[in-house]
Amino acid sequence: MHPVSTAPKRRRLLDPGLVIIIVLASIGAGLTYRDQGMAAVWAIIEDDSLLFLEILPKVAAGCLIGALITLLVPREVIVRLVGSESGLRGLVIATLAGILMPGGPFTVFPVTVAFLTIGADAGAAIAFVTAWHVIGLNRAIIWEMPFFGPHFVVMRVGVSLLFPLLVGLVARWPRLHRKDVP
C-alpha cells in the first residue's frame, strides 16, 4: 500500500470546468445581447445573482458537512470500508450509502470529496454518487411513489441496483490491470 499524504491538496482557482462554464456563459451572453440587447443581459445577471445568494448557504452547509466528516470519521475506517483494497464489498457499501443519502448535490458532492480526501477510492466515490443519482431512496419515496406507485418504484430500483456497482468497477478497472500496483 502506498503512503497517503496528509497535506491538503491545493486547488486551482481556474480549473477546466470553470473555464468551460465561463466560455459557455460568455457565448450565451453574446447571443442574448445580439438578439435582445443589453437590458436582457442585465436582467439575467440580476436574476442569477439572486439565485446565487439563495444557494450560497446550501453550498456552504454542504462544504461544512464534508469538512466535518473528515474530522469525525477516522481515516482507517474509510480506507477499510471503501478504500482501494475494499473490493466488491467496498462498492456495495458505497452503493448502499448513496441509495440512503438524503439531500441534493450541495450535500452529496462535498461529502463525496470528503470521503475521497480521507481515503475512499474513485470507484467507491463514483458508485456512491451514481447510486444517489440513479436510485436515491429519498427521491423514490417522496416523489416517485406518490406519482407512479410502489410497483413502478420497485421495478425501477431493481433494474438500477447493479449500475452503481458496474460503474464503480469500471472506475477501478485501470488500477486492476497495472503491474506496478501491489
PDB file of C-alpha atoms in Angstrom:
ATOM      1  CA  MET A   1       0.000   0.000   0.000  1.00  0.00           C
ATOM      2  CA  HIS A   2       1.295   3.441  -0.900  1.00  0.00           C
ATOM      3  CA  PRO A   3       1.706   6.073   1.794  1.00  0.00           C
ATOM      4  CA  VAL A   4      -1.039   8.680   1.726  1.00  0.00           C
ATOM      5  CA  SER A   5      -0.131  12.332   2.118  1.00  0.00           C
ATOM      6  CA  THR A   6      -1.989  14.142   4.874  1.00  0.00           C
ATOM      7  CA  ALA A   7      -1.188  17.570   3.411  1.00  0.00           C
ATOM      8  CA  PRO A   8      -4.270  19.264   1.979  1.00  0.00           C
ATOM      9  CA  LYS A   9      -4.426  19.173  -1.794  1.00  0.00           C
ATOM     10  CA  ARG A  10      -4.064  22.658  -3.247  1.00  0.00           C
ATOM     11  CA  ARG A  11      -6.964  23.527  -5.515  1.00  0.00           C
ATOM     12  CA  ARG A  12      -6.637  25.728  -8.561  1.00  0.00           C
ATOM     13  CA  LEU A  13      -8.944  28.720  -8.786  1.00  0.00           C
ATOM     14  CA  LEU A  14      -9.297  28.368 -12.551  1.00  0.00           C
ATOM     15  CA  ASP A  15      -9.841  24.701 -13.416  1.00  0.00           C
ATOM     16  CA  PRO A  16     -11.042  23.271 -16.757  1.00  0.00           C
ATOM     17  CA  GLY A  17     -14.660  23.011 -15.573  1.00  0.00           C
ATOM     18  CA  LEU A  18     -14.777  26.692 -14.649  1.00  0.00           C
ATOM     19  CA  VAL A  19     -13.183  27.655 -17.963  1.00  0.00           C
ATOM     20  CA  ILE A  20     -15.882  25.721 -19.854  1.00  0.00           C
ATOM     21  CA  ILE A  21     -18.638  27.408 -17.819  1.00  0.00           C
ATOM     22  CA  ILE A  22     -17.118  30.861 -18.438  1.00  0.00           C
ATOM     23  CA  VAL A  23     -16.890  30.185 -22.181  1.00  0.00           C
ATOM     24  CA  LEU A  24     -20.485  28.902 -22.375  1.00  0.00           C
ATOM     25  CA  ALA A  25     -21.804  31.816 -20.275  1.00  0.00           C
ATOM     26  CA  SER A  26     -19.936  34.287 -22.480  1.00  0.00           C
ATOM     27  CA  ILE A  27     -21.353  32.736 -25.636  1.00  0.00           C
ATOM     28  CA  GLY A  28     -24.845  32.818 -24.117  1.00  0.00           C
ATOM     29  CA  ALA A  29     -24.433  36.458 -23.060  1.00  0.00           C
ATOM     30  CA  GLY A  30     -23.180  37.386 -26.510  1.00  0.00           C
ATOM     31  CA  LEU A  31     -26.096  35.687 -28.258  1.00  0.00           C
ATOM     32  CA  THR A  32     -28.586  37.238 -25.831  1.00  0.00           C
ATOM     33  CA  TYR A  33     -27.056  40.676 -26.401  1.00  0.00           C
ATOM     34  CA  ARG A  34     -27.220  40.194 -30.163  1.00  0.00           C
ATOM     35  CA  ASP A  35     -30.855  39.049 -30.118  1.00  0.00           C
ATOM     36  CA  GLN A  36     -32.400  41.001 -27.201  1.00  0.00           C
ATOM     37  CA  GLY A  37     -29.999  43.766 -26.184  1.00  0.00           C
ATOM     38  CA  MET A  38     -28.080  44.721 -23.082  1.00  0.00           C
ATOM     39  CA  ALA A  39     -31.218  45.119 -20.925  1.00  0.00           C
ATOM     40  CA  ALA A  40     -31.916  41.385 -21.286  1.00  0.00           C
ATOM     41  CA  VAL A  41     -28.329  40.511 -20.373  1.00  0.00           C
ATOM     42  CA  TRP A  42     -28.539  42.678 -17.212  1.00  0.00           C
ATOM     43  CA  ALA A  43     -31.908  41.131 -16.271  1.00  0.00           C
ATOM     44  CA  ILE A  44     -30.382  37.665 -16.486  1.00  0.00           C
ATOM     45  CA  ILE A  45     -27.349  38.723 -14.426  1.00  0.00           C
ATOM     46  CA  GLU A  46     -29.663  40.203 -11.786  1.00  0.00           C
ATOM     47  CA  ASP A  47     -31.822  37.041 -11.609  1.00  0.00           C
ATOM     48  CA  ASP A  48     -28.785  34.782 -11.461  1.00  0.00           C
ATOM     49  CA  SER A  49     -27.194  36.914  -8.725  1.00  0.00           C
ATOM     50  CA  LEU A  50     -30.319  36.421  -6.603  1.00  0.00           C
ATOM     51  CA  LEU A  51     -30.211  32.664  -7.295  1.00  0.00           C
ATOM     52  CA  PHE A  52     -26.543  32.627  -6.271  1.00  0.00           C
ATOM     53  CA  LEU A  53     -27.386  34.327  -2.976  1.00  0.00           C
ATOM     54  CA  GLU A  54     -30.152  31.759  -2.368  1.00  0.00           C
ATOM     55  CA  ILE A  55     -27.946  28.712  -2.913  1.00  0.00           C
ATOM     56  CA  LEU A  56     -24.808  30.062  -1.233  1.00  0.00           C
ATOM     57  CA  PRO A  57     -25.885  28.993   2.302  1.00  0.00           C
ATOM     58  CA  LYS A  58     -26.689  25.490   0.995  1.00  0.00           C
ATOM     59  CA  VAL A  59     -23.300  25.175  -0.661  1.00  0.00           C
ATOM     60  CA  ALA A  60     -21.586  26.454   2.496  1.00  0.00           C
ATOM     61  CA  ALA A  61     -23.522  23.976   4.659  1.00  0.00           C
ATOM     62  CA  GLY A  62     -22.644  21.103   2.308  1.00  0.00           C
ATOM     63  CA  CYS A  63     -18.967  22.026   2.396  1.00  0.00           C
ATOM     64  CA  LEU A  64     -19.113  22.284   6.192  1.00  0.00           C
ATOM     65  CA  ILE A  65     -20.662  18.811   6.402  1.00  0.00           C
ATOM     66  CA  GLY A  66     -17.914  17.482   4.143  1.00  0.00           C
ATOM     67  CA  ALA A  67     -15.203  19.126   6.253  1.00  0.00           C
ATOM     68  CA  LEU A  68     -16.714  17.794   9.477  1.00  0.00           C
ATOM     69  CA  ILE A  69     -16.802  14.271   8.058  1.00  0.00           C
ATOM     70  CA  THR A  70     -13.045  14.407   7.519  1.00  0.00           C
ATOM     71  CA  LEU A  71     -12.647  15.223  11.211  1.00  0.00           C
ATOM     72  CA  LEU A  72     -15.285  12.878  12.655  1.00  0.00           C
ATOM     73  CA  VAL A  73     -14.778   9.684  10.659  1.00  0.00           C
ATOM     74  CA  PRO A  74     -11.393   8.024  11.203  1.00  0.00           C
ATOM     75  CA  ARG A  75      -9.327   7.656   8.037  1.00  0.00           C
ATOM     76  CA  GLU A  76      -8.681   3.978   8.798  1.00  0.00           C
ATOM     77  CA  VAL A  77     -12.424   3.253   8.795  1.00  0.00           C
ATOM     78  CA  ILE A  78     -12.927   4.850   5.371  1.00  0.00           C
ATOM     79  CA  VAL A  79      -9.865   3.137   3.894  1.00  0.00           C
ATOM     80  CA  ARG A  80     -11.024  -0.232   5.259  1.00  0.00           C
ATOM     81  CA  LEU A  81     -14.654   0.147   4.152  1.00  0.00           C
ATOM     82  CA  VAL A  82     -14.366   1.926   0.779  1.00  0.00           C
ATOM     83  CA  GLY A  83     -10.657   2.284   0.061  1.00  0.00           C
ATOM     84  CA  SER A  84      -8.787   0.869  -2.898  1.00  0.00           C
ATOM     85  CA  GLU A  85      -8.383  -2.531  -1.248  1.00  0.00           C
ATOM     86  CA  SER A  86     -12.042  -2.887  -0.186  1.00  0.00           C
ATOM     87  CA  GLY A  87     -13.009  -4.919  -3.247  1.00  0.00           C
ATOM     88  CA  LEU A  88     -16.613  -5.542  -4.231  1.00  0.00           C
ATOM     89  CA  ARG A  89     -17.657  -5.164  -0.585  1.00  0.00           C
ATOM     90  CA  GLY A  90     -16.488  -1.532  -0.683  1.00  0.00           C
ATOM     91  CA  LEU A  91     -18.517  -0.842  -3.806  1.00  0.00           C
ATOM     92  CA  VAL A  92     -21.603  -2.405  -2.201  1.00  0.00           C
ATOM     93  CA  ILE A  93     -21.116  -0.237   0.914  1.00  0.00           C
ATOM     94  CA  ALA A  94     -20.672   2.892  -1.216  1.00  0.00           C
ATOM     95  CA  THR A  95     -23.752   1.990  -3.280  1.00  0.00           C
ATOM     96  CA  LEU A  96     -25.899   1.462  -0.191  1.00  0.00           C
ATOM     97  CA  ALA A  97     -24.664   4.755   1.289  1.00  0.00           C
ATOM     98  CA  GLY A  98     -25.536   6.537  -1.948  1.00  0.00           C
ATOM     99  CA  ILE A  99     -29.003   4.999  -2.018  1.00  0.00           C
ATOM    100  CA  LEU A 100     -29.670   6.138   1.551  1.00  0.00           C
ATOM    101  CA  MET A 101     -28.037   9.586   1.288  1.00  0.00           C
ATOM    102  CA  PRO A 102     -30.620  12.368   1.599  1.00  0.00           C
ATOM    103  CA  GLY A 103     -30.170  15.833   0.197  1.00  0.00           C
ATOM    104  CA  GLY A 104     -29.196  17.346  -3.091  1.00  0.00           C
ATOM    105  CA  PRO A 105     -25.923  17.919  -4.882  1.00  0.00           C
ATOM    106  CA  PHE A 106     -24.938  20.660  -2.414  1.00  0.00           C
ATOM    107  CA  THR A 107     -24.683  17.937   0.235  1.00  0.00           C
ATOM    108  CA  VAL A 108     -23.670  14.876  -1.783  1.00  0.00           C
ATOM    109  CA  PHE A 109     -20.758  16.346  -3.716  1.00  0.00           C
ATOM    110  CA  PRO A 110     -18.933  17.861  -0.708  1.00  0.00           C
ATOM    111  CA  VAL A 111     -19.479  14.603   1.214  1.00  0.00           C
ATOM    112  CA  THR A 112     -18.009  12.679  -1.732  1.00  0.00           C
ATOM    113  CA  VAL A 113     -14.976  14.977  -1.838  1.00  0.00           C
ATOM    114  CA  ALA A 114     -14.559  14.500   1.917  1.00  0.00           C
ATOM    115  CA  PHE A 115     -14.592  10.717   1.563  1.00  0.00           C
ATOM    116  CA  LEU A 116     -12.050  10.904  -1.277  1.00  0.00           C
ATOM    117  CA  THR A 117      -9.872  13.164   0.863  1.00  0.00           C
ATOM    118  CA  ILE A 118      -9.789  10.728   3.767  1.00  0.00           C
ATOM    119  CA  GLY A 119      -9.169   7.547   1.803  1.00  0.00           C
ATOM    120  CA  ALA A 120     -12.101   6.369  -0.325  1.00  0.00           C
ATOM    121  CA  ASP A 121     -11.055   5.372  -3.824  1.00  0.00           C
ATOM    122  CA  ALA A 122     -12.518   6.728  -7.064  1.00  0.00           C
ATOM    123  CA  GLY A 123     -14.518   3.547  -7.749  1.00  0.00           C
ATOM    124  CA  ALA A 124     -16.342   3.787  -4.426  1.00  0.00           C
ATOM    125  CA  ALA A 125     -16.904   7.532  -4.818  1.00  0.00           C
ATOM    126  CA  ILE A 126     -18.354   7.012  -8.296  1.00  0.00           C
ATOM    127  CA  ALA A 127     -20.576   4.167  -7.054  1.00  0.00           C
ATOM    128  CA  PHE A 128     -21.780   6.425  -4.199  1.00  0.00           C
ATOM    129  CA  VAL A 129     -22.677   9.377  -6.445  1.00  0.00           C
ATOM    130  CA  THR A 130     -24.210   7.122  -9.092  1.00  0.00           C
ATOM    131  CA  ALA A 131     -26.375   5.290  -6.551  1.00  0.00           C
ATOM    132  CA  TRP A 132     -27.546   8.599  -5.084  1.00  0.00           C
ATOM    133  CA  HIS A 133     -28.322   9.942  -8.537  1.00  0.00           C
ATOM    134  CA  VAL A 134     -29.849   6.858 -10.151  1.00  0.00           C
ATOM    135  CA  ILE A 135     -31.587   5.165  -7.221  1.00  0.00           C
ATOM    136  CA  GLY A 136     -31.918   7.723  -4.386  1.00  0.00           C
ATOM    137  CA  LEU A 137     -34.339   6.270  -1.845  1.00  0.00           C
ATOM    138  CA  ASN A 138     -35.301   9.722  -0.578  1.00  0.00           C
ATOM    139  CA  ARG A 139     -36.450  10.809  -4.048  1.00  0.00           C
ATOM    140  CA  ALA A 140     -38.123   7.468  -4.707  1.00  0.00           C
ATOM    141  CA  ILE A 141     -40.249   7.671  -1.562  1.00  0.00           C
ATOM    142  CA  ILE A 142     -41.089  11.373  -1.688  1.00  0.00           C
ATOM    143  CA  TRP A 143     -41.619  11.849  -5.431  1.00  0.00           C
ATOM    144  CA  GLU A 144     -41.873   8.620  -7.357  1.00  0.00           C
ATOM    145  CA  MET A 145     -44.042   6.549  -5.032  1.00  0.00           C
ATOM    146  CA  PRO A 146     -46.938   9.063  -4.964  1.00  0.00           C
ATOM    147  CA  PHE A 147     -46.850   9.565  -8.739  1.00  0.00           C
ATOM    148  CA  PHE A 148     -46.094   6.079 -10.023  1.00  0.00           C
ATOM    149  CA  GLY A 149     -46.937   3.715  -7.187  1.00  0.00           C
ATOM    150  CA  PRO A 150     -44.834   1.106  -5.407  1.00  0.00           C
ATOM    151  CA  HIS A 151     -44.707  -1.398  -8.291  1.00  0.00           C
ATOM    152  CA  PHE A 152     -43.037   1.141 -10.586  1.00  0.00           C
ATOM    153  CA  VAL A 153     -40.534   2.205  -7.906  1.00  0.00           C
ATOM    154  CA  VAL A 154     -39.597  -1.374  -7.014  1.00  0.00           C
ATOM    155  CA  MET A 155     -39.108  -2.221 -10.699  1.00  0.00           C
ATOM    156  CA  ARG A 156     -37.024   0.895 -11.381  1.00  0.00           C
ATOM    157  CA  VAL A 157     -34.854   0.389  -8.314  1.00  0.00           C
ATOM    158  CA  GLY A 158     -34.491  -3.316  -9.092  1.00  0.00           C
ATOM    159  CA  VAL A 159     -33.189  -2.758 -12.603  1.00  0.00           C
ATOM    160  CA  SER A 160     -30.929   0.064 -11.401  1.00  0.00           C
ATOM    161  CA  LEU A 161     -29.231  -1.712  -8.497  1.00  0.00           C
ATOM    162  CA  LEU A 162     -26.311  -3.157 -10.434  1.00  0.00           C
ATOM    163  CA  PHE A 163     -25.470   0.041 -12.288  1.00  0.00           C
ATOM    164  CA  PRO A 164     -23.555   1.814  -9.465  1.00  0.00           C
ATOM    165  CA  LEU A 165     -21.550  -1.375  -8.854  1.00  0.00           C
ATOM    166  CA  LEU A 166     -20.704  -1.652 -12.549  1.00  0.00           C
ATOM    167  CA  VAL A 167     -19.537   1.950 -12.875  1.00  0.00           C
ATOM    168  CA  GLY A 168     -17.515   1.564  -9.669  1.00  0.00           C
ATOM    169  CA  LEU A 169     -15.815  -1.499 -11.143  1.00  0.00           C
ATOM    170  CA  VAL A 170     -15.156   0.331 -14.409  1.00  0.00           C
ATOM    171  CA  ALA A 171     -13.605   3.215 -12.456  1.00  0.00           C
ATOM    172  CA  ARG A 172     -11.314   0.710 -10.739  1.00  0.00           C
ATOM    173  CA  TRP A 173     -10.525  -1.160 -13.960  1.00  0.00           C
ATOM    174  CA  PRO A 174      -7.282   0.645 -14.943  1.00  0.00           C
ATOM    175  CA  ARG A 175      -5.889   0.128 -11.453  1.00  0.00           C
ATOM    176  CA  LEU A 176      -6.755  -3.559 -11.501  1.00  0.00           C
ATOM    177  CA  HIS A 177      -4.565  -4.164 -14.528  1.00  0.00           C
ATOM    178  CA  ARG A 178      -1.481  -2.081 -13.686  1.00  0.00           C
ATOM    179  CA  LYS A 179       1.587  -4.180 -12.890  1.00  0.00           C
ATOM    180  CA  ASP A 180       3.174  -1.573 -10.581  1.00  0.00           C
ATOM    181  CA  VAL A 181       0.265  -1.578  -8.120  1.00  0.00           C
ATOM    182  CA  PRO A 182       0.559  -4.180  -5.360  1.00  0.00           C
TER     183      PRO A 182
END
